[in-house]
Amino acid sequence: MMSKNNSSRGIKHHVRTAIAKTGVMRLAVHAAPASIAILRYHSVQEDRARFGNSIGEAIIHSLATFRQQMETVAVQFDPMSMDDALLFLRGERSLPRRPVVVTFDDGFADNAELAAPVLDRLGIPATFYVTVNPVDSSQPPWFCRLRHAFATTQKKTWFDSIEDSTRNLEKAPERKAAFLVASERCAQKTAAAQNGALQLIEHELEVEPFAPGERFMMSWEQVRSLRKAGHIVGSHTLSHPNLAHIT
């Protein structure tokens, strides 16, 4: 069975029955309440602690846990593609008995190297939402660099020059609060402005930019291989901003 904690983190949301004014036949098809469980993943690693200071352990699944979850999905549920889920929402198809859609966000290299072989072996289609700029540049996304900066800085305080204030970093809750402030700031920017804000914070924390020393994001060749294997690839924006703040 799936781990309760991991499965709850993985469930993005439930798509409820959408019965629009589409005619009597479609109404009959969707007469019984139905929903689709969407399992959202980010990273799969042999060891969850490996990139805990950059990706963050909260969104990393161990390979063993991911394999167990997908085996459960394959045997006890009915995996379907995101395209088929959208057809259901449009009233153009019915649902299997226990539908599940699997998605991945961000475009980390482990998606292709570790997760995809498990999915392919079990015949589970998935949708991979790729953050374009980090994949194109082969560089870690801003939020991984930022998390790494706050996790590894030796400074006891952070002088935030933008707000002209000093934030304590000695205790874990204080460090987390400071990280969230910085994260919100960077998330409200795009491209060059986002990178400029990130570089300033790294300078103030006296840390070098996170450099994993190996491929951290998927290559375009790996992205194409996912499509060739029958998976769906979509955009997760260019630079992963918070779209609620982008005009």
mmCIF file of C-alpha atoms in Angstrom:
data_model
loop_
_atom_site.group_PDB
_atom_site.id
_atom_site.type_symbol
_atom_site.label_atom_id
_atom_site.label_comp_id
_atom_site.label_asym_id
_atom_site.label_seq_id
_atom_site.Cartn_x
_atom_site.Cartn_y
_atom_site.Cartn_z
ATOM 1 C CA MET A 1 0.000 0.000 0.000
ATOM 2 C CA MET A 2 1.072 3.607 -0.526
ATOM 3 C CA SER A 3 2.644 5.463 2.380
ATOM 4 C CA LYS A 4 -0.011 7.761 3.817
ATOM 5 C CA ASN A 5 2.367 10.705 4.085
ATOM 6 C CA ASN A 6 3.912 10.261 0.652
ATOM 7 C CA SER A 7 0.620 9.666 -1.098
ATOM 8 C CA SER A 8 -0.977 12.716 0.513
ATOM 9 C CA ARG A 9 1.938 14.863 -0.620
ATOM 10 C CA GLY A 10 1.673 13.358 -4.059
ATOM 11 C CA ILE A 11 -2.004 14.042 -4.549
ATOM 12 C CA LYS A 12 -2.300 17.386 -6.268
ATOM 13 C CA HIS A 13 -6.039 17.598 -6.379
ATOM 14 C CA HIS A 14 -9.191 15.743 -7.416
ATOM 15 C CA VAL A 15 -10.956 16.622 -10.612
ATOM 16 C CA ARG A 16 -14.656 16.450 -9.827
ATOM 17 C CA THR A 17 -17.427 15.473 -12.209
ATOM 18 C CA ALA A 18 -18.170 18.261 -14.622
ATOM 19 C CA ILE A 19 -21.687 17.905 -16.030
ATOM 20 C CA ALA A 20 -22.260 20.908 -18.221
ATOM 21 C CA LYS A 21 -25.244 21.541 -20.428
ATOM 22 C CA THR A 22 -24.142 18.979 -22.992
ATOM 23 C CA GLY A 23 -27.295 16.989 -23.646
ATOM 24 C CA VAL A 24 -29.155 14.019 -22.249
ATOM 25 C CA MET A 25 -26.705 11.339 -23.425
ATOM 26 C CA ARG A 26 -23.698 12.978 -21.776
ATOM 27 C CA LEU A 27 -25.722 13.532 -18.638
ATOM 28 C CA ALA A 28 -26.452 9.827 -18.532
ATOM 29 C CA VAL A 29 -22.776 8.947 -18.939
ATOM 30 C CA HIS A 30 -21.822 11.126 -15.946
ATOM 31 C CA ALA A 31 -24.859 10.466 -13.793
ATOM 32 C CA ALA A 32 -22.785 8.798 -11.065
ATOM 33 C CA PRO A 33 -20.263 10.954 -9.186
ATOM 34 C CA ALA A 34 -16.735 10.418 -10.473
ATOM 35 C CA SER A 35 -13.283 11.816 -9.867
ATOM 36 C CA ILE A 36 -9.719 11.437 -11.048
ATOM 37 C CA ALA A 37 -6.853 11.171 -8.571
ATOM 38 C CA ILE A 38 -3.860 13.147 -9.844
ATOM 39 C CA LEU A 39 -0.550 12.143 -8.266
ATOM 40 C CA ARG A 40 1.988 14.960 -8.556
ATOM 41 C CA TYR A 41 5.679 14.190 -8.226
ATOM 42 C CA HIS A 42 8.809 16.298 -8.540
ATOM 43 C CA SER A 43 11.928 14.233 -7.925
ATOM 44 C CA VAL A 44 12.817 10.565 -7.445
ATOM 45 C CA GLN A 45 16.188 9.710 -5.890
ATOM 46 C CA GLU A 46 17.910 6.586 -4.615
ATOM 47 C CA ASP A 47 18.528 8.573 -1.423
ATOM 48 C CA ARG A 48 16.058 11.339 -0.520
ATOM 49 C CA ALA A 49 18.734 13.217 1.431
ATOM 50 C CA ARG A 50 20.978 13.527 -1.620
ATOM 51 C CA PHE A 51 19.481 16.811 -2.817
ATOM 52 C CA GLY A 52 17.628 17.690 0.355
ATOM 53 C CA ASN A 53 19.433 21.044 0.579
ATOM 54 C CA SER A 54 18.479 22.038 -2.959
ATOM 55 C CA ILE A 55 15.322 20.327 -4.223
ATOM 56 C CA GLY A 56 14.039 19.780 -0.694
ATOM 57 C CA GLU A 57 13.243 16.413 0.876
ATOM 58 C CA ALA A 58 9.547 17.270 1.113
ATOM 59 C CA ILE A 59 9.177 16.875 -2.663
ATOM 60 C CA ILE A 60 11.658 14.036 -3.165
ATOM 61 C CA HIS A 61 10.437 10.435 -3.231
ATOM 62 C CA SER A 62 12.867 7.587 -2.758
ATOM 63 C CA LEU A 63 13.085 5.249 -5.732
ATOM 64 C CA ALA A 64 11.872 2.369 -3.558
ATOM 65 C CA THR A 65 8.794 4.305 -2.435
ATOM 66 C CA PHE A 66 8.025 5.520 -5.951
ATOM 67 C CA ARG A 67 8.357 2.003 -7.345
ATOM 68 C CA GLN A 68 6.027 0.652 -4.665
ATOM 69 C CA GLN A 69 3.469 3.380 -5.319
ATOM 70 C CA MET A 70 3.501 2.825 -9.077
ATOM 71 C CA GLU A 71 3.160 -0.937 -8.635
ATOM 72 C CA THR A 72 0.098 -0.249 -6.495
ATOM 73 C CA VAL A 73 -1.293 2.111 -9.146
ATOM 74 C CA ALA A 74 -0.718 -0.455 -11.892
ATOM 75 C CA VAL A 75 -2.408 -3.311 -10.017
ATOM 76 C CA GLN A 76 -5.167 -1.665 -7.992
ATOM 77 C CA PHE A 77 -6.032 1.396 -10.101
ATOM 78 C CA ASP A 78 -6.559 2.384 -13.721
ATOM 79 C CA PRO A 79 -3.749 4.714 -14.851
ATOM 80 C CA MET A 80 -4.718 7.094 -17.624
ATOM 81 C CA SER A 81 -3.104 9.992 -19.473
ATOM 82 C CA MET A 82 -3.784 13.653 -18.827
ATOM 83 C CA ASP A 83 -5.187 13.902 -22.358
ATOM 84 C CA ASP A 84 -7.796 11.277 -21.506
ATOM 85 C CA ALA A 85 -8.607 13.118 -18.280
ATOM 86 C CA LEU A 86 -9.257 16.279 -20.295
ATOM 87 C CA LEU A 87 -11.499 14.348 -22.672
ATOM 88 C CA PHE A 88 -13.535 13.273 -19.652
ATOM 89 C CA LEU A 89 -13.850 16.863 -18.460
ATOM 90 C CA ARG A 90 -15.123 17.817 -21.901
ATOM 91 C CA GLY A 91 -17.710 15.073 -21.741
ATOM 92 C CA GLU A 92 -16.077 13.144 -24.591
ATOM 93 C CA ARG A 93 -15.252 9.938 -22.751
ATOM 94 C CA SER A 94 -16.183 7.993 -19.648
ATOM 95 C CA LEU A 95 -13.836 7.029 -16.839
ATOM 96 C CA PRO A 96 -12.446 3.659 -15.828
ATOM 97 C CA ARG A 97 -13.406 2.426 -12.391
ATOM 98 C CA ARG A 98 -10.415 3.821 -10.433
ATOM 99 C CA PRO A 99 -8.671 6.422 -12.627
ATOM 100 C CA VAL A 100 -5.263 7.844 -11.698
ATOM 101 C CA VAL A 101 -3.134 10.382 -13.570
ATOM 102 C CA VAL A 102 0.604 10.696 -12.813
ATOM 103 C CA THR A 103 2.426 14.004 -13.315
ATOM 104 C CA PHE A 104 5.927 15.379 -12.703
ATOM 105 C CA ASP A 105 6.835 19.045 -12.224
ATOM 106 C CA ASP A 106 10.042 20.973 -12.957
ATOM 107 C CA GLY A 107 12.083 18.689 -15.248
ATOM 108 C CA PHE A 108 14.734 17.185 -12.984
ATOM 109 C CA ALA A 109 17.059 14.664 -14.639
ATOM 110 C CA ASP A 110 15.950 11.883 -12.302
ATOM 111 C CA ASN A 111 12.524 12.004 -13.954
ATOM 112 C CA ALA A 112 14.035 10.464 -17.072
ATOM 113 C CA GLU A 113 16.789 8.451 -15.428
ATOM 114 C CA LEU A 114 14.926 6.838 -12.510
ATOM 115 C CA ALA A 115 11.186 7.474 -12.704
ATOM 116 C CA ALA A 116 10.531 6.870 -16.407
ATOM 117 C CA PRO A 117 11.949 3.303 -16.456
ATOM 118 C CA VAL A 118 9.563 2.364 -13.626
ATOM 119 C CA LEU A 119 6.618 3.915 -15.455
ATOM 120 C CA ASP A 120 7.546 2.277 -18.757
ATOM 121 C CA ARG A 121 7.952 -1.161 -17.191
ATOM 122 C CA LEU A 122 4.486 -0.928 -15.652
ATOM 123 C CA GLY A 123 2.816 0.682 -18.659
ATOM 124 C CA ILE A 124 1.835 3.856 -16.786
ATOM 125 C CA PRO A 125 1.578 7.036 -18.875
ATOM 126 C CA ALA A 126 2.709 10.257 -17.229
ATOM 127 C CA THR A 127 2.813 13.961 -17.958
ATOM 128 C CA PHE A 128 6.093 15.813 -17.411
ATOM 129 C CA TYR A 129 5.862 19.591 -16.962
ATOM 130 C CA VAL A 130 9.271 21.028 -17.828
ATOM 131 C CA THR A 131 10.667 24.390 -16.683
ATOM 132 C CA VAL A 132 12.244 25.494 -19.949
ATOM 133 C CA ASN A 133 15.123 27.817 -19.015
ATOM 134 C CA PRO A 134 16.840 25.474 -16.507
ATOM 135 C CA VAL A 135 16.580 22.596 -18.987
ATOM 136 C CA ASP A 136 17.888 24.777 -21.798
ATOM 137 C CA SER A 137 20.829 26.053 -19.732
ATOM 138 C CA SER A 138 21.484 22.806 -17.817
ATOM 139 C CA GLN A 139 21.464 24.895 -14.634
ATOM 140 C CA PRO A 140 19.502 24.354 -11.401
ATOM 141 C CA PRO A 141 16.282 26.392 -11.152
ATOM 142 C CA TRP A 142 16.256 29.447 -8.920
ATOM 143 C CA PHE A 143 14.366 27.806 -6.050
ATOM 144 C CA CYS A 144 16.995 25.067 -5.763
ATOM 145 C CA ARG A 145 19.791 27.629 -5.677
ATOM 146 C CA LEU A 146 17.897 29.644 -3.073
ATOM 147 C CA ARG A 147 17.195 26.663 -0.838
ATOM 148 C CA HIS A 148 20.842 25.632 -1.086
ATOM 149 C CA ALA A 149 21.971 29.157 -0.172
ATOM 150 C CA PHE A 150 19.937 29.249 3.027
ATOM 151 C CA ALA A 151 20.807 25.649 3.909
ATOM 152 C CA THR A 152 24.562 26.080 3.562
ATOM 153 C CA THR A 153 25.310 29.673 4.588
ATOM 154 C CA GLN A 154 27.490 30.009 7.658
ATOM 155 C CA LYS A 155 26.093 33.411 8.529
ATOM 156 C CA LYS A 156 24.030 33.762 11.693
ATOM 157 C CA THR A 157 22.018 36.646 10.265
ATOM 158 C CA TRP A 158 20.935 37.848 6.846
ATOM 159 C CA PHE A 159 20.985 41.565 6.163
ATOM 160 C CA ASP A 160 18.190 41.945 3.625
ATOM 161 C CA SER A 161 19.240 45.041 1.703
ATOM 162 C CA ILE A 162 15.962 45.231 -0.207
ATOM 163 C CA GLU A 163 13.938 45.645 2.983
ATOM 164 C CA ASP A 164 16.819 47.199 4.946
ATOM 165 C CA SER A 165 16.330 44.696 7.749
ATOM 166 C CA THR A 166 18.265 41.935 9.468
ATOM 167 C CA ARG A 167 16.826 38.444 9.794
ATOM 168 C CA ASN A 168 18.123 35.845 12.236
ATOM 169 C CA LEU A 169 19.248 32.509 10.818
ATOM 170 C CA GLU A 170 20.489 30.670 13.921
ATOM 171 C CA LYS A 171 17.346 28.641 14.595
ATOM 172 C CA ALA A 172 15.642 26.431 12.014
ATOM 173 C CA PRO A 173 12.256 28.229 12.182
ATOM 174 C CA GLU A 174 13.974 31.604 11.700
ATOM 175 C CA ARG A 175 15.990 30.315 8.766
ATOM 176 C CA LYS A 176 12.865 28.839 7.193
ATOM 177 C CA ALA A 177 10.988 32.115 7.626
ATOM 178 C CA ALA A 178 13.827 34.027 5.965
ATOM 179 C CA PHE A 179 13.922 31.524 3.117
ATOM 180 C CA LEU A 180 10.185 31.934 2.537
ATOM 181 C CA VAL A 181 10.548 35.721 2.363
ATOM 182 C CA ALA A 182 13.329 35.380 -0.206
ATOM 183 C CA SER A 183 11.416 32.722 -2.127
ATOM 184 C CA GLU A 184 8.313 34.884 -2.407
ATOM 185 C CA ARG A 185 10.444 37.767 -3.681
ATOM 186 C CA CYS A 186 12.147 35.717 -6.380
ATOM 187 C CA ALA A 187 8.905 34.023 -7.381
ATOM 188 C CA GLN A 188 7.361 37.385 -8.240
ATOM 189 C CA LYS A 189 10.017 38.030 -10.897
ATOM 190 C CA THR A 190 10.951 36.480 -14.214
ATOM 191 C CA ALA A 191 14.145 35.829 -16.165
ATOM 192 C CA ALA A 192 16.877 38.452 -15.632
ATOM 193 C CA ALA A 193 15.141 40.219 -12.727
ATOM 194 C CA GLN A 194 14.628 36.906 -10.976
ATOM 195 C CA ASN A 195 18.263 35.930 -11.441
ATOM 196 C CA GLY A 196 19.404 39.344 -10.233
ATOM 197 C CA ALA A 197 17.388 39.024 -7.031
ATOM 198 C CA LEU A 198 18.795 35.540 -6.483
ATOM 199 C CA GLN A 199 22.400 36.633 -7.034
ATOM 200 C CA LEU A 200 21.974 39.472 -4.545
ATOM 201 C CA ILE A 201 20.704 37.082 -1.869
ATOM 202 C CA GLU A 202 23.562 34.640 -2.532
ATOM 203 C CA HIS A 203 26.011 37.531 -2.188
ATOM 204 C CA GLU A 204 24.427 38.681 1.079
ATOM 205 C CA LEU A 205 24.533 35.131 2.449
ATOM 206 C CA GLU A 206 28.147 34.746 1.253
ATOM 207 C CA VAL A 207 27.573 31.502 -0.635
ATOM 208 C CA GLU A 208 28.522 30.345 -4.102
ATOM 209 C CA PRO A 209 25.711 29.431 -6.519
ATOM 210 C CA PHE A 210 24.614 25.810 -6.189
ATOM 211 C CA ALA A 211 26.589 23.663 -8.649
ATOM 212 C CA PRO A 212 25.672 19.972 -8.367
ATOM 213 C CA GLY A 213 28.614 18.790 -10.480
ATOM 214 C CA GLU A 214 26.411 16.515 -12.572
ATOM 215 C CA ARG A 215 23.383 16.825 -14.784
ATOM 216 C CA PHE A 216 20.651 18.131 -12.533
ATOM 217 C CA MET A 217 17.961 18.901 -15.106
ATOM 218 C CA MET A 218 16.842 16.778 -18.026
ATOM 219 C CA SER A 219 18.465 17.317 -21.407
ATOM 220 C CA TRP A 220 16.298 17.993 -24.451
ATOM 221 C CA GLU A 221 17.275 14.551 -25.705
ATOM 222 C CA GLN A 222 15.810 13.044 -22.539
ATOM 223 C CA VAL A 223 12.678 15.148 -22.960
ATOM 224 C CA ARG A 224 12.277 13.830 -26.501
ATOM 225 C CA SER A 225 12.794 10.267 -25.275
ATOM 226 C CA LEU A 226 9.870 10.686 -22.884
ATOM 227 C CA ARG A 227 7.630 11.696 -25.767
ATOM 228 C CA LYS A 228 8.849 8.786 -27.875
ATOM 229 C CA ALA A 229 7.950 6.453 -25.003
ATOM 230 C CA GLY A 230 4.361 7.720 -25.104
ATOM 231 C CA HIS A 231 4.436 10.216 -22.251
ATOM 232 C CA ILE A 232 3.151 13.784 -22.467
ATOM 233 C CA VAL A 233 5.525 16.736 -22.101
ATOM 234 C CA GLY A 234 4.164 20.162 -21.194
ATOM 235 C CA SER A 235 5.536 23.548 -20.189
ATOM 236 C CA HIS A 236 6.058 24.481 -16.540
ATOM 237 C CA THR A 237 6.798 28.093 -17.588
ATOM 238 C CA LEU A 238 10.185 29.457 -18.635
ATOM 239 C CA SER A 239 11.617 30.349 -15.219
ATOM 240 C CA HIS A 240 9.117 29.041 -12.637
ATOM 241 C CA PRO A 241 7.628 32.308 -11.350
ATOM 242 C CA ASN A 242 4.444 32.535 -9.322
ATOM 243 C CA LEU A 243 2.026 33.269 -12.156
ATOM 244 C CA ALA A 244 -0.391 35.013 -9.795
ATOM 245 C CA HIS A 245 2.093 37.913 -9.714
ATOM 246 C CA ILE A 246 3.013 37.961 -13.409
ATOM 247 C CA THR A 247 1.210 40.239 -15.864
#
